[in-house]
């Protein structure tokens, strides 16, 4: 465990978290999903894929001693380094701008890969999980927190979701059974666990409290009941081939 003041059990300042969210609270999702399942040792290489503004990378760094690779396609390394340096974590986090699933790393480079609230944007096609898993050592873990939906949306459901999101945007939101089936068809990974996360509602409430324009836009659907129709899906995989 890091000795840094901002360790995962004490938490980061709430105003800092709220100000830097790009979706449901990834710190809460990380803490429930895998904060106690990270590899030990300062030589561990951990990928934070789709790190956004770097909140998840900070939480991961506070929870372990390894090197964190904070990878995002939108936020530049310079933007994220400013946040990492604020908590004196800049020397342990490598900020990288890259598009998933193609990454600038060799096969098997990472001990663990974590992807919070972003996999559903690029990983729905058959075979993507095999490409993502190829960057993890055989026997290594992949952890994902995925925004999902409890059932396929009906026409009545879309009246609620449509208050904030288009049909095209709703295509990113799939059921737990969809993800389970997709991952189970892969010969590269084993599904160790897939479940609805307890932090779902609180993580979304934190997001809706933001002044972020996207959070403001999400409020209409959520206030009409969308949160209850959705879920946050926790996934634990192991690379086997």
C-alpha atoms as a printed R data frame, in Angstrom:
    type eleno elety resid chain resno       x       y       z
1   ATOM     1    CA   UNK     A     1   0.000   0.000   0.000
2   ATOM     2    CA   UNK     A     2   1.266   3.438  -0.866
3   ATOM     3    CA   UNK     A     3   2.128   5.712   2.036
4   ATOM     4    CA   UNK     A     4   0.731   8.722   0.164
5   ATOM     5    CA   UNK     A     5  -1.760  10.824   2.128
6   ATOM     6    CA   UNK     A     6  -4.396  10.256  -0.553
7   ATOM     7    CA   UNK     A     7  -4.625   6.484  -0.171
8   ATOM     8    CA   UNK     A     8  -7.763   4.754  -1.425
9   ATOM     9    CA   UNK     A     9  -9.121   4.139   2.081
10  ATOM    10    CA   UNK     A    10  -9.024   7.869   2.963
11  ATOM    11    CA   UNK     A    11 -10.163   9.011  -0.452
12  ATOM    12    CA   UNK     A    12  -9.468  12.047  -2.595
13  ATOM    13    CA   UNK     A    13 -11.117  15.415  -1.965
14  ATOM    14    CA   UNK     A    14 -14.735  15.122  -3.040
15  ATOM    15    CA   UNK     A    15 -14.743  18.461  -4.835
16  ATOM    16    CA   UNK     A    16 -11.747  17.313  -6.890
17  ATOM    17    CA   UNK     A    17 -13.498  14.063  -7.830
18  ATOM    18    CA   UNK     A    18 -16.753  15.777  -8.796
19  ATOM    19    CA   UNK     A    19 -14.924  18.402 -10.821
20  ATOM    20    CA   UNK     A    20 -13.049  15.789 -12.869
21  ATOM    21    CA   UNK     A    21 -15.646  13.096 -13.490
22  ATOM    22    CA   UNK     A    22 -16.391  12.181 -17.103
23  ATOM    23    CA   UNK     A    23 -19.150   9.727 -16.206
24  ATOM    24    CA   UNK     A    24 -20.313   7.712 -13.171
25  ATOM    25    CA   UNK     A    25 -17.818   7.950 -10.289
26  ATOM    26    CA   UNK     A    26 -14.912   5.735 -11.345
27  ATOM    27    CA   UNK     A    27 -13.278   5.962  -7.916
28  ATOM    28    CA   UNK     A    28 -16.311   4.273  -6.360
29  ATOM    29    CA   UNK     A    29 -16.404   1.698  -9.158
30  ATOM    30    CA   UNK     A    30 -12.687   0.931  -8.756
31  ATOM    31    CA   UNK     A    31 -12.907   0.585  -4.982
32  ATOM    32    CA   UNK     A    32 -15.695  -1.988  -5.232
33  ATOM    33    CA   UNK     A    33 -14.354  -3.790  -8.280
34  ATOM    34    CA   UNK     A    34 -10.692  -4.448  -7.652
35  ATOM    35    CA   UNK     A    35  -8.932  -2.139  -5.162
36  ATOM    36    CA   UNK     A    36  -8.000  -5.207  -3.097
37  ATOM    37    CA   UNK     A    37  -7.071  -7.402  -6.087
38  ATOM    38    CA   UNK     A    38  -4.100  -5.555  -7.587
39  ATOM    39    CA   UNK     A    39  -0.688  -7.181  -8.045
40  ATOM    40    CA   UNK     A    40   1.859  -6.591  -5.305
41  ATOM    41    CA   UNK     A    41   5.290  -5.059  -5.758
42  ATOM    42    CA   UNK     A    42   6.674  -1.885  -7.272
43  ATOM    43    CA   UNK     A    43   7.584  -3.707 -10.501
44  ATOM    44    CA   UNK     A    44   3.946  -4.407 -11.423
45  ATOM    45    CA   UNK     A    45   2.769  -2.800 -14.675
46  ATOM    46    CA   UNK     A    46  -0.924  -1.834 -14.623
47  ATOM    47    CA   UNK     A    47  -2.917  -0.485 -17.546
48  ATOM    48    CA   UNK     A    48  -5.731   1.990 -16.866
49  ATOM    49    CA   UNK     A    49  -7.435   1.905 -20.257
50  ATOM    50    CA   UNK     A    50  -9.747   4.813 -21.031
51  ATOM    51    CA   UNK     A    51  -8.666   6.734 -17.937
52  ATOM    52    CA   UNK     A    52 -10.473   9.960 -18.852
53  ATOM    53    CA   UNK     A    53  -9.271  12.788 -16.629
54  ATOM    54    CA   UNK     A    54  -7.140  10.351 -14.656
55  ATOM    55    CA   UNK     A    55  -9.254   9.886 -11.525
56  ATOM    56    CA   UNK     A    56  -9.138   6.120 -11.875
57  ATOM    57    CA   UNK     A    57  -5.362   6.228 -12.368
58  ATOM    58    CA   UNK     A    58  -4.961   8.210  -9.141
59  ATOM    59    CA   UNK     A    59  -7.135   5.723  -7.240
60  ATOM    60    CA   UNK     A    60  -5.172   2.773  -8.642
61  ATOM    61    CA   UNK     A    61  -1.854   4.388  -7.767
62  ATOM    62    CA   UNK     A    62  -2.996   5.039  -4.194
63  ATOM    63    CA   UNK     A    63  -3.999   1.389  -3.817
64  ATOM    64    CA   UNK     A    64  -0.784  -0.297  -5.003
65  ATOM    65    CA   UNK     A    65   2.946   0.199  -5.481
66  ATOM    66    CA   UNK     A    66   3.260  -0.527  -9.198
67  ATOM    67    CA   UNK     A    67   3.595   1.649 -12.296
68  ATOM    68    CA   UNK     A    68   0.280   2.835 -13.760
69  ATOM    69    CA   UNK     A    69  -0.124   3.510 -17.487
70  ATOM    70    CA   UNK     A    70  -2.959   6.040 -17.841
71  ATOM    71    CA   UNK     A    71  -4.219   5.669 -21.402
72  ATOM    72    CA   UNK     A    72  -6.905   7.853 -22.951
73  ATOM    73    CA   UNK     A    73  -7.803   9.053 -26.435
74  ATOM    74    CA   UNK     A    74  -9.371  12.398 -25.443
75  ATOM    75    CA   UNK     A    75  -7.312  13.843 -22.593
76  ATOM    76    CA   UNK     A    76  -3.739  14.745 -23.463
77  ATOM    77    CA   UNK     A    77  -0.826  13.498 -21.336
78  ATOM    78    CA   UNK     A    78  -0.071  17.113 -20.375
79  ATOM    79    CA   UNK     A    79  -3.599  17.645 -19.026
80  ATOM    80    CA   UNK     A    80  -3.516  14.480 -16.960
81  ATOM    81    CA   UNK     A    81   0.028  15.003 -15.672
82  ATOM    82    CA   UNK     A    82  -1.070  18.225 -14.003
83  ATOM    83    CA   UNK     A    83  -3.626  16.266 -11.986
84  ATOM    84    CA   UNK     A    84  -1.166  13.459 -11.204
85  ATOM    85    CA   UNK     A    85   1.488  15.908 -10.039
86  ATOM    86    CA   UNK     A    86  -1.007  17.569  -7.697
87  ATOM    87    CA   UNK     A    87  -0.941  14.407  -5.586
88  ATOM    88    CA   UNK     A    88   2.777  13.690  -6.091
89  ATOM    89    CA   UNK     A    89   1.991  10.637  -8.221
90  ATOM    90    CA   UNK     A    90   3.580  11.919 -11.429
91  ATOM    91    CA   UNK     A    91   6.631   9.691 -11.032
92  ATOM    92    CA   UNK     A    92   4.491   6.543 -10.877
93  ATOM    93    CA   UNK     A    93   1.963   7.227 -13.634
94  ATOM    94    CA   UNK     A    94   2.827   7.147 -17.337
95  ATOM    95    CA   UNK     A    95   0.308   9.313 -19.233
96  ATOM    96    CA   UNK     A    96  -0.349   8.078 -22.775
97  ATOM    97    CA   UNK     A    97  -2.701   9.291 -25.504
98  ATOM    98    CA   UNK     A    98  -3.830   6.353 -27.642
99  ATOM    99    CA   UNK     A    99  -6.937   4.812 -29.155
100 ATOM   100    CA   UNK     A   100  -8.150   1.443 -27.892
101 ATOM   101    CA   UNK     A   101  -8.012  -1.370 -28.726
102 ATOM   102    CA   UNK     A   102  -4.697  -0.791 -30.537
103 ATOM   103    CA   UNK     A   103  -2.081   0.221 -27.942
104 ATOM   104    CA   UNK     A   104   1.613   1.144 -28.213
105 ATOM   105    CA   UNK     A   105   2.760  -1.806 -26.076
106 ATOM   106    CA   UNK     A   106   4.145  -5.282 -26.664
107 ATOM   107    CA   UNK     A   107   2.074  -8.404 -26.132
108 ATOM   108    CA   UNK     A   108   1.917  -9.435 -22.481
109 ATOM   109    CA   UNK     A   109   3.363  -6.159 -21.204
110 ATOM   110    CA   UNK     A   110   0.874  -5.609 -18.374
111 ATOM   111    CA   UNK     A   111   0.286  -7.629 -15.226
112 ATOM   112    CA   UNK     A   112  -3.251  -6.246 -14.928
113 ATOM   113    CA   UNK     A   113  -5.573  -4.189 -17.115
114 ATOM   114    CA   UNK     A   114  -8.382  -2.042 -15.706
115 ATOM   115    CA   UNK     A   115 -11.047  -0.368 -17.838
116 ATOM   116    CA   UNK     A   116 -13.712   1.697 -16.072
117 ATOM   117    CA   UNK     A   117 -16.756   3.171 -17.816
118 ATOM   118    CA   UNK     A   118 -15.206   3.082 -21.281
119 ATOM   119    CA   UNK     A   119 -15.064  -0.496 -22.610
120 ATOM   120    CA   UNK     A   120 -18.618  -0.361 -23.961
121 ATOM   121    CA   UNK     A   121 -17.601   2.448 -26.342
122 ATOM   122    CA   UNK     A   122 -15.023   0.394 -28.247
123 ATOM   123    CA   UNK     A   123 -15.339  -3.244 -27.162
124 ATOM   124    CA   UNK     A   124 -18.714  -4.436 -28.438
125 ATOM   125    CA   UNK     A   125 -17.437  -6.096 -31.609
126 ATOM   126    CA   UNK     A   126 -16.466  -9.748 -31.689
127 ATOM   127    CA   UNK     A   127 -12.746 -10.248 -31.100
128 ATOM   128    CA   UNK     A   128 -11.959  -6.908 -29.457
129 ATOM   129    CA   UNK     A   129 -11.509  -8.580 -26.076
130 ATOM   130    CA   UNK     A   130  -8.866 -10.848 -27.605
131 ATOM   131    CA   UNK     A   131  -6.909  -7.832 -28.817
132 ATOM   132    CA   UNK     A   132  -7.210  -6.051 -25.476
133 ATOM   133    CA   UNK     A   133  -6.268  -9.188 -23.527
134 ATOM   134    CA   UNK     A   134  -3.176  -9.680 -25.693
135 ATOM   135    CA   UNK     A   135  -1.505  -6.800 -23.828
136 ATOM   136    CA   UNK     A   136  -1.864  -8.676 -20.517
137 ATOM   137    CA   UNK     A   137   0.429 -11.485 -19.407
138 ATOM   138    CA   UNK     A   138  -1.032 -14.984 -19.515
139 ATOM   139    CA   UNK     A   139  -2.628 -15.564 -16.153
140 ATOM   140    CA   UNK     A   140  -3.036 -11.818 -15.653
141 ATOM   141    CA   UNK     A   141  -6.291 -10.151 -14.731
142 ATOM   142    CA   UNK     A   142  -8.600  -7.771 -16.591
143 ATOM   143    CA   UNK     A   143 -11.126  -5.763 -14.573
144 ATOM   144    CA   UNK     A   144 -13.935  -3.767 -16.158
145 ATOM   145    CA   UNK     A   145 -16.716  -1.556 -14.866
146 ATOM   146    CA   UNK     A   146 -19.250  -1.211 -17.676
147 ATOM   147    CA   UNK     A   147 -22.366   0.956 -17.834
148 ATOM   148    CA   UNK     A   148 -25.214  -1.402 -18.673
149 ATOM   149    CA   UNK     A   149 -28.944  -1.881 -18.841
150 ATOM   150    CA   UNK     A   150 -31.039  -4.398 -16.918
151 ATOM   151    CA   UNK     A   151 -32.993  -5.494 -20.015
152 ATOM   152    CA   UNK     A   152 -33.129  -4.608 -23.687
153 ATOM   153    CA   UNK     A   153 -34.965  -1.308 -23.981
154 ATOM   154    CA   UNK     A   154 -38.613  -1.431 -25.026
155 ATOM   155    CA   UNK     A   155 -40.440   1.400 -26.795
156 ATOM   156    CA   UNK     A   156 -41.742   2.603 -23.424
157 ATOM   157    CA   UNK     A   157 -38.224   2.444 -21.976
158 ATOM   158    CA   UNK     A   158 -36.939   4.552 -24.858
159 ATOM   159    CA   UNK     A   159 -39.405   7.297 -23.946
160 ATOM   160    CA   UNK     A   160 -37.438   7.623 -20.700
161 ATOM   161    CA   UNK     A   161 -33.957   7.154 -22.143
162 ATOM   162    CA   UNK     A   162 -34.842   9.399 -25.080
163 ATOM   163    CA   UNK     A   163 -35.108  12.381 -22.745
164 ATOM   164    CA   UNK     A   164 -31.313  12.428 -22.739
165 ATOM   165    CA   UNK     A   165 -29.936   9.899 -25.214
166 ATOM   166    CA   UNK     A   166 -30.458   9.013 -28.857
167 ATOM   167    CA   UNK     A   167 -30.974   5.460 -30.121
168 ATOM   168    CA   UNK     A   168 -27.393   5.583 -31.417
169 ATOM   169    CA   UNK     A   169 -26.095   6.435 -27.940
170 ATOM   170    CA   UNK     A   170 -28.222   3.697 -26.391
171 ATOM   171    CA   UNK     A   171 -26.429   1.185 -28.622
172 ATOM   172    CA   UNK     A   172 -23.468   1.553 -26.245
173 ATOM   173    CA   UNK     A   173 -25.540   0.298 -23.302
174 ATOM   174    CA   UNK     A   174 -25.946  -3.487 -23.255
175 ATOM   175    CA   UNK     A   175 -27.172  -6.088 -20.772
176 ATOM   176    CA   UNK     A   176 -25.093  -8.216 -18.420
177 ATOM   177    CA   UNK     A   177 -26.076 -11.309 -20.442
178 ATOM   178    CA   UNK     A   178 -24.810  -9.632 -23.618
179 ATOM   179    CA   UNK     A   179 -21.373  -9.020 -22.107
180 ATOM   180    CA   UNK     A   180 -21.224 -12.437 -20.469
181 ATOM   181    CA   UNK     A   181 -21.958 -14.156 -23.772
182 ATOM   182    CA   UNK     A   182 -19.449 -11.993 -25.668
183 ATOM   183    CA   UNK     A   183 -16.633 -12.687 -23.220
184 ATOM   184    CA   UNK     A   184 -17.441 -16.395 -22.915
185 ATOM   185    CA   UNK     A   185 -17.088 -16.806 -26.680
186 ATOM   186    CA   UNK     A   186 -13.479 -15.634 -26.463
187 ATOM   187    CA   UNK     A   187 -10.727 -18.244 -26.334
188 ATOM   188    CA   UNK     A   188  -8.339 -15.657 -24.881
189 ATOM   189    CA   UNK     A   189 -10.020 -15.017 -21.531
190 ATOM   190    CA   UNK     A   190 -11.867 -16.838 -18.768
191 ATOM   191    CA   UNK     A   191 -14.839 -15.136 -17.126
192 ATOM   192    CA   UNK     A   192 -14.149 -15.287 -13.388
193 ATOM   193    CA   UNK     A   193 -17.001 -13.026 -12.309
194 ATOM   194    CA   UNK     A   194 -19.656 -10.760 -13.818
195 ATOM   195    CA   UNK     A   195 -22.274  -9.044 -11.690
196 ATOM   196    CA   UNK     A   196 -24.307  -5.893 -11.024
197 ATOM   197    CA   UNK     A   197 -22.302  -3.546  -8.816
198 ATOM   198    CA   UNK     A   198 -23.643  -2.151  -5.546
199 ATOM   199    CA   UNK     A   199 -22.184   1.319  -6.159
200 ATOM   200    CA   UNK     A   200 -24.252   1.861  -9.323
201 ATOM   201    CA   UNK     A   201 -26.729   4.404  -7.984
202 ATOM   202    CA   UNK     A   202 -24.254   6.398  -5.889
203 ATOM   203    CA   UNK     A   203 -21.734   6.507  -8.756
204 ATOM   204    CA   UNK     A   204 -24.403   7.925 -11.058
205 ATOM   205    CA   UNK     A   205 -25.652  10.394  -8.436
206 ATOM   206    CA   UNK     A   206 -22.126  11.783  -8.150
207 ATOM   207    CA   UNK     A   207 -21.974  12.212 -11.912
208 ATOM   208    CA   UNK     A   208 -25.318  14.012 -12.043
209 ATOM   209    CA   UNK     A   209 -24.060  16.445  -9.380
210 ATOM   210    CA   UNK     A   210 -21.407  17.717 -11.822
211 ATOM   211    CA   UNK     A   211 -21.607  20.916 -13.793
212 ATOM   212    CA   UNK     A   212 -20.203  18.990 -16.774
213 ATOM   213    CA   UNK     A   213 -22.459  19.690 -19.783
214 ATOM   214    CA   UNK     A   214 -22.872  15.967 -20.452
215 ATOM   215    CA   UNK     A   215 -23.904  15.336 -16.848
216 ATOM   216    CA   UNK     A   216 -26.433  18.148 -17.098
217 ATOM   217    CA   UNK     A   217 -27.767  16.571 -20.283
218 ATOM   218    CA   UNK     A   218 -28.124  13.171 -18.578
219 ATOM   219    CA   UNK     A   219 -30.295  14.502 -15.758
220 ATOM   220    CA   UNK     A   220 -33.650  14.466 -17.566
221 ATOM   221    CA   UNK     A   221 -33.580  10.728 -18.281
222 ATOM   222    CA   UNK     A   222 -32.149   9.865 -14.882
223 ATOM   223    CA   UNK     A   223 -34.722  11.935 -13.036
224 ATOM   224    CA   UNK     A   224 -37.421  10.087 -15.017
225 ATOM   225    CA   UNK     A   225 -36.152   6.698 -13.831
226 ATOM   226    CA   UNK     A   226 -33.291   5.721 -16.143
227 ATOM   227    CA   UNK     A   227 -30.887   4.982 -13.277
228 ATOM   228    CA   UNK     A   228 -33.221   2.269 -11.979
229 ATOM   229    CA   UNK     A   229 -33.440   0.721 -15.452
230 ATOM   230    CA   UNK     A   230 -29.670   0.650 -15.797
231 ATOM   231    CA   UNK     A   231 -26.847  -1.076 -13.928
232 ATOM   232    CA   UNK     A   232 -23.090  -0.921 -13.610
233 ATOM   233    CA   UNK     A   233 -21.585  -4.275 -14.554
234 ATOM   234    CA   UNK     A   234 -18.472  -5.512 -12.781
235 ATOM   235    CA   UNK     A   235 -16.295  -7.910 -14.783
236 ATOM   236    CA   UNK     A   236 -13.253  -9.937 -13.754
237 ATOM   237    CA   UNK     A   237 -11.434 -11.876 -16.484
238 ATOM   238    CA   UNK     A   238  -8.211 -13.870 -16.657
239 ATOM   239    CA   UNK     A   239  -6.098 -14.137 -19.818
240 ATOM   240    CA   UNK     A   240  -5.699 -17.821 -20.611
241 ATOM   241    CA   UNK     A   241  -4.271 -17.821 -24.142
